[in-house]
């Protein structure tokens, strides 16, 4: 096989071969290669197929701006990644890469038929083509488009890798470790400021890695680089992170960094995350992101073998790879001439240097002549040939602004340079303003919104000397701003090859411009004529042109295409570029894995799962769980062979017949303490509290100021100045926040304080006619007989030897107790009661049975039977309102006209005509099932269960004027038929006299 | 993620410790029963939602737990000042001067 | 300095501490109650084995060995000024985090700049999505206190981070 590797050249390790495979074929590269440089060293330019036209494509760049060379890469099960950029992926032993967007093979791709149907796929194709017939939208167009859309193939297995994240705080963050960034980090680092220097490449150096002939302070560039790196290593206040992309720049100098940790390693260490997302807060940011090279826009500028001249220079000098033996150079800028010179000196035979400019610096033409390279000035390029690799370049003279006589130049690569544009992405994330520089024909950073400095090529300083000086100044200013003494280091630079150039729209052609495939956006297959078509079809704003053509909307974020697109759109609109403007850059700067955004939030740590102290017992019993806010709660306890229905029926029977045991630990608890505790309670809750004696409990109803039900719970008064408030499980944090809000901001004069005790107490509920019998033997210091400790009593005592707060409460309609003990004793208490309950066939029950038992009694669950639009009256809870109280939160709203008007939805009971039918919760209710659709829905089912005690289904619903409909038959239309049900005004289905509670 | 100066902790702290709490300086009427339906409606629901300087409340929920007031410029999403609950509104003109 | 090697060999240890007595004390004006309560949010005072951490302008977390629980509660009940003392000993779990990489360990979940937290002070803040109280006991030792039901989540994250630090990347 031909090798394009040059011995002893570049920064690769010529003594360390690395095997890898591409489309199943084995290749050899060197340690230090990227996948792209290794393939180029093997003479492989054909690396992929384009997105829309499936045109053969090769690598264009040598960096993160790469639009074409995207691969699927795999490292074992669960470690497949689509769209890996070959220019970023470092070679590792056994790297398995496959090309994308082709079938059956990269060299012969059926999808390439799209290329010949190009006129069908012009700008706005989707908008124009898939208009009719309407019936085709869902069944034909969308499936076909979805199938064809997208780059690469989504991974099909769960991601086997782990991802990390970390916060960091630094004085100075320097983004980009080229000359400007290095100098900035040196200046700031020497001052003692804490400095973080990050670069997306595998090593620092930036341009210097591609320009080894430069000398800095009399040292060859790479020696200077080694010395600088060594200085950073010795400075404890400087952190250097390579393979680290600054993906987004957020408020107040918060910069997101994605650090790639293992993709380059042959064998990652055990437990190592693949990537780490850094959230860095910097007092000062220095952006030294450099500049991006622009392609030239001409017909056939996308064939494999056509690449950016600067990239070719990088492949040559950094990786020791010649991109071709006979490259032709096409340029609008001096820099490509130097690429040609370097290649010639390395043994290639450049076919020609074609410059669109009529005149260039004599030094360039002299040097070309000396190297035997033909220089063609004032030319245009009008085409290329070659199916899977470029073979020739068509060059025309320019006559009076028009393309004239043409000539074909044979070549095996075309190196293009349309000049350079500052990389403004991160600056744009801050909403920093961009200003057009007429002389440089580029956008430069303008008005800043953050404490940031832009240094080097990022603000149009093209030379290494200027970038070093600028970076040193920026680093010095940053260090001084954070209070450090800093002096800008000075650098002497020689062999600095700076240059200038012109900015172009698409190059003139003597052929039909409408047929030219002159690409602007390689990744989204957008051509110059697409932009012009968009303007012809009425797009005026650059944002509209962008969306109509998709120019710059690919994953490369328009790094190569935005400015070329702008120049052509401006020309088509007959405006100057600054009057057209640039589209907005948004984070992330380059494609970032979902994994690194998710960080640690996957698998067991996906989110918090709160467990009670008794959860382990339930788990050992094989409980089924349901999530309730962040808690996981035992849902039911199935015995072998039982389904949910059977288990819940058995649990309900057990609790009603004898005794059930229930883990109520998740209930929110707030201790309200202070001399003004009762005043506070009076103001917060609808109920009266002043006359509630210590040792007694009351149901409390909490409204929002808008009069709607927010929460409820049983509240015990422990002493004159101390209340034990319970809230719903899901409402605990919200209620505490609301109480704190009123206390701190409306009533700061009240001497009362709130403390969350939700997790201080484990709560075991015993419910059922035998509850007292189970509990009584364990209680010390308290008589819990019916007379001494009636329903809604609370007391402090000792239960099973543990300090306890004992409540006599019932959410089931049965005799009930809730034992609060310090959380650490919860499991022990549960097990003792469980054991003692065996003689009464005690049954553990979960939240489903709890729901059924309470629904049989018509007790509401806030958030299930209410939805934030129910008033106490709507819910049938006016009895809970302290009528004599002058004020409480929400009181004034209860008399607003809308709150007392007819037509409000009211909570009622609903009994199906067929007692075996259990309504679906959430099902809509109509009065007349025969009415035309869309029907008028008058309410919905909020709770619905099979009641074992009643031998039939029961339901609650909110229905317009529900209480006036007592006895009315309503209808619940379901997909398989309409269910009829009768309204019952009250929601209490069982034991309305509460006889069972008071035993 | 913003950095927010907590006037009680007297430190600039990460937004993750804070919770937004709506517009500031809307005091609950001492006797709501005296308000007309329209006045009560306005108290409940009418907010300024300005493009520009906004007086708003935050709570240092995962910190000192205090509610406090802030002046934030909503276009650039920048805090101009924070101050304790109960303190008067700071002078906007001088704050805007500082921002420049 | 290279970030990749700075913590490579540095370990951390994570240990759950045995139960202790914790009281949430709230009082408007701590002067004159005789407890020597610090009045700057984040400051902590110590008296024998008892500590008082100021969590907010009117809020302190008092900690004492379990053997001193009853004595502490008794002395609090003697405060004449309006106040609230609520025992929260079982509400939370405390982990001791120690080692040269302890700041890196905490930086995996805590957005605060903990390098600036003076030894002997603390704060309520967040670790991942859980509210925690962090106290810097020594340069390389923190106590992290978290509500009981959030503790397994926080512990799992700390263990992941510990493995990550051990892997050296």
mmCIF file with all atom_site columns, N, CA and C in Angstrom, chain C residues 127-145:
data_model
loop_
_atom_site.group_PDB
_atom_site.id
_atom_site.type_symbol
_atom_site.label_atom_id
_atom_site.label_alt_id
_atom_site.label_comp_id
_atom_site.label_asym_id
_atom_site.label_entity_id
_atom_site.label_seq_id
_atom_site.pdbx_PDB_ins_code
_atom_site.Cartn_x
_atom_site.Cartn_y
_atom_site.Cartn_z
_atom_site.occupancy
_atom_site.B_iso_or_equiv
_atom_site.pdbx_formal_charge
_atom_site.auth_seq_id
_atom_site.auth_comp_id
_atom_site.auth_asym_id
_atom_site.auth_atom_id
_atom_site.pdbx_PDB_model_num
ATOM 1  N N  . UNK C 1 127 ? -25.547 19.465 47.482 1.00 0.00 ? 127 UNK C N  1
ATOM 2  C CA . UNK C 1 127 ? -24.666 18.502 46.828 1.00 0.00 ? 127 UNK C CA 1
ATOM 3  C C  . UNK C 1 127 ? -25.548 17.738 45.860 1.00 0.00 ? 127 UNK C C  1
ATOM 4  N N  . UNK C 1 128 ? -25.226 17.833 44.569 1.00 0.00 ? 128 UNK C N  1
ATOM 5  C CA . UNK C 1 128 ? -26.123 17.342 43.541 1.00 0.00 ? 128 UNK C CA 1
ATOM 6  C C  . UNK C 1 128 ? -27.486 18.000 43.769 1.00 0.00 ? 128 UNK C C  1
ATOM 7  N N  . UNK C 1 129 ? -28.557 17.246 43.920 1.00 0.00 ? 129 UNK C N  1
ATOM 8  C CA . UNK C 1 129 ? -29.858 17.887 44.112 1.00 0.00 ? 129 UNK C CA 1
ATOM 9  C C  . UNK C 1 129 ? -30.316 17.844 45.560 1.00 0.00 ? 129 UNK C C  1
ATOM 10 N N  . UNK C 1 130 ? -29.426 17.460 46.443 1.00 0.00 ? 130 UNK C N  1
ATOM 11 C CA . UNK C 1 130 ? -29.811 17.339 47.851 1.00 0.00 ? 130 UNK C CA 1
ATOM 12 C C  . UNK C 1 130 ? -29.267 18.511 48.653 1.00 0.00 ? 130 UNK C C  1
ATOM 13 N N  . UNK C 1 131 ? -30.119 19.011 49.564 1.00 0.00 ? 131 UNK C N  1
ATOM 14 C CA . UNK C 1 131 ? -29.635 20.047 50.476 1.00 0.00 ? 131 UNK C CA 1
ATOM 15 C C  . UNK C 1 131 ? -28.731 19.385 51.522 1.00 0.00 ? 131 UNK C C  1
ATOM 16 N N  . UNK C 1 132 ? -27.588 20.001 51.781 1.00 0.00 ? 132 UNK C N  1
ATOM 17 C CA . UNK C 1 132 ? -26.660 19.448 52.768 1.00 0.00 ? 132 UNK C CA 1
ATOM 18 C C  . UNK C 1 132 ? -26.115 20.574 53.636 1.00 0.00 ? 132 UNK C C  1
ATOM 19 N N  . UNK C 1 133 ? -25.566 20.184 54.770 1.00 0.00 ? 133 UNK C N  1
ATOM 20 C CA . UNK C 1 133 ? -24.783 21.131 55.571 1.00 0.00 ? 133 UNK C CA 1
ATOM 21 C C  . UNK C 1 133 ? -23.343 20.643 55.524 1.00 0.00 ? 133 UNK C C  1
ATOM 22 N N  . UNK C 1 134 ? -22.460 21.539 55.096 1.00 0.00 ? 134 UNK C N  1
ATOM 23 C CA . UNK C 1 134 ? -21.046 21.195 55.040 1.00 0.00 ? 134 UNK C CA 1
ATOM 24 C C  . UNK C 1 134 ? -20.303 21.966 56.116 1.00 0.00 ? 134 UNK C C  1
ATOM 25 N N  . UNK C 1 135 ? -19.432 21.287 56.829 1.00 0.00 ? 135 UNK C N  1
ATOM 26 C CA . UNK C 1 135 ? -18.575 21.953 57.805 1.00 0.00 ? 135 UNK C CA 1
ATOM 27 C C  . UNK C 1 135 ? -17.142 21.550 57.494 1.00 0.00 ? 135 UNK C C  1
ATOM 28 N N  . UNK C 1 136 ? -16.269 22.546 57.452 1.00 0.00 ? 136 UNK C N  1
ATOM 29 C CA . UNK C 1 136 ? -14.866 22.230 57.205 1.00 0.00 ? 136 UNK C CA 1
ATOM 30 C C  . UNK C 1 136 ? -14.183 22.016 58.554 1.00 0.00 ? 136 UNK C C  1
ATOM 31 N N  . UNK C 1 137 ? -13.887 20.777 58.834 1.00 0.00 ? 137 UNK C N  1
ATOM 32 C CA . UNK C 1 137 ? -13.297 20.422 60.128 1.00 0.00 ? 137 UNK C CA 1
ATOM 33 C C  . UNK C 1 137 ? -11.788 20.629 60.110 1.00 0.00 ? 137 UNK C C  1
ATOM 34 N N  . UNK C 1 138 ? -11.192 20.445 58.944 1.00 0.00 ? 138 UNK C N  1
ATOM 35 C CA . UNK C 1 138 ? -9.746  20.645 58.786 1.00 0.00 ? 138 UNK C CA 1
ATOM 36 C C  . UNK C 1 138 ? -9.519  20.944 57.309 1.00 0.00 ? 138 UNK C C  1
ATOM 37 N N  . UNK C 1 139 ? -8.296  21.294 56.949 1.00 0.00 ? 139 UNK C N  1
ATOM 38 C CA . UNK C 1 139 ? -7.997  21.594 55.551 1.00 0.00 ? 139 UNK C CA 1
ATOM 39 C C  . UNK C 1 139 ? -8.525  20.506 54.627 1.00 0.00 ? 139 UNK C C  1
ATOM 40 N N  . UNK C 1 140 ? -8.301  19.263 55.044 1.00 0.00 ? 140 UNK C N  1
ATOM 41 C CA . UNK C 1 140 ? -8.634  18.151 54.154 1.00 0.00 ? 140 UNK C CA 1
ATOM 42 C C  . UNK C 1 140 ? -9.746  17.278 54.741 1.00 0.00 ? 140 UNK C C  1
ATOM 43 N N  . UNK C 1 141 ? -10.571 17.874 55.622 1.00 0.00 ? 141 UNK C N  1
ATOM 44 C CA . UNK C 1 141 ? -11.644 17.072 56.222 1.00 0.00 ? 141 UNK C CA 1
ATOM 45 C C  . UNK C 1 141 ? -12.929 17.906 56.306 1.00 0.00 ? 141 UNK C C  1
ATOM 46 N N  . UNK C 1 142 ? -13.987 17.362 55.730 1.00 0.00 ? 142 UNK C N  1
ATOM 47 C CA . UNK C 1 142 ? -15.303 17.999 55.796 1.00 0.00 ? 142 UNK C CA 1
ATOM 48 C C  . UNK C 1 142 ? -16.294 17.034 56.421 1.00 0.00 ? 142 UNK C C  1
ATOM 49 N N  . UNK C 1 143 ? -17.285 17.583 57.100 1.00 0.00 ? 143 UNK C N  1
ATOM 50 C CA . UNK C 1 143 ? -18.448 16.803 57.502 1.00 0.00 ? 143 UNK C CA 1
ATOM 51 C C  . UNK C 1 143 ? -19.618 17.225 56.629 1.00 0.00 ? 143 UNK C C  1
ATOM 52 N N  . UNK C 1 144 ? -20.241 16.235 56.029 1.00 0.00 ? 144 UNK C N  1
ATOM 53 C CA . UNK C 1 144 ? -21.400 16.487 55.178 1.00 0.00 ? 144 UNK C CA 1
ATOM 54 C C  . UNK C 1 144 ? -22.622 15.884 55.864 1.00 0.00 ? 144 UNK C C  1
ATOM 55 N N  . UNK C 1 145 ? -23.586 16.745 56.169 1.00 0.00 ? 145 UNK C N  1
ATOM 56 C CA . UNK C 1 145 ? -24.801 16.291 56.854 1.00 0.00 ? 145 UNK C CA 1
ATOM 57 C C  . UNK C 1 145 ? -25.977 16.434 55.906 1.00 0.00 ? 145 UNK C C  1
#
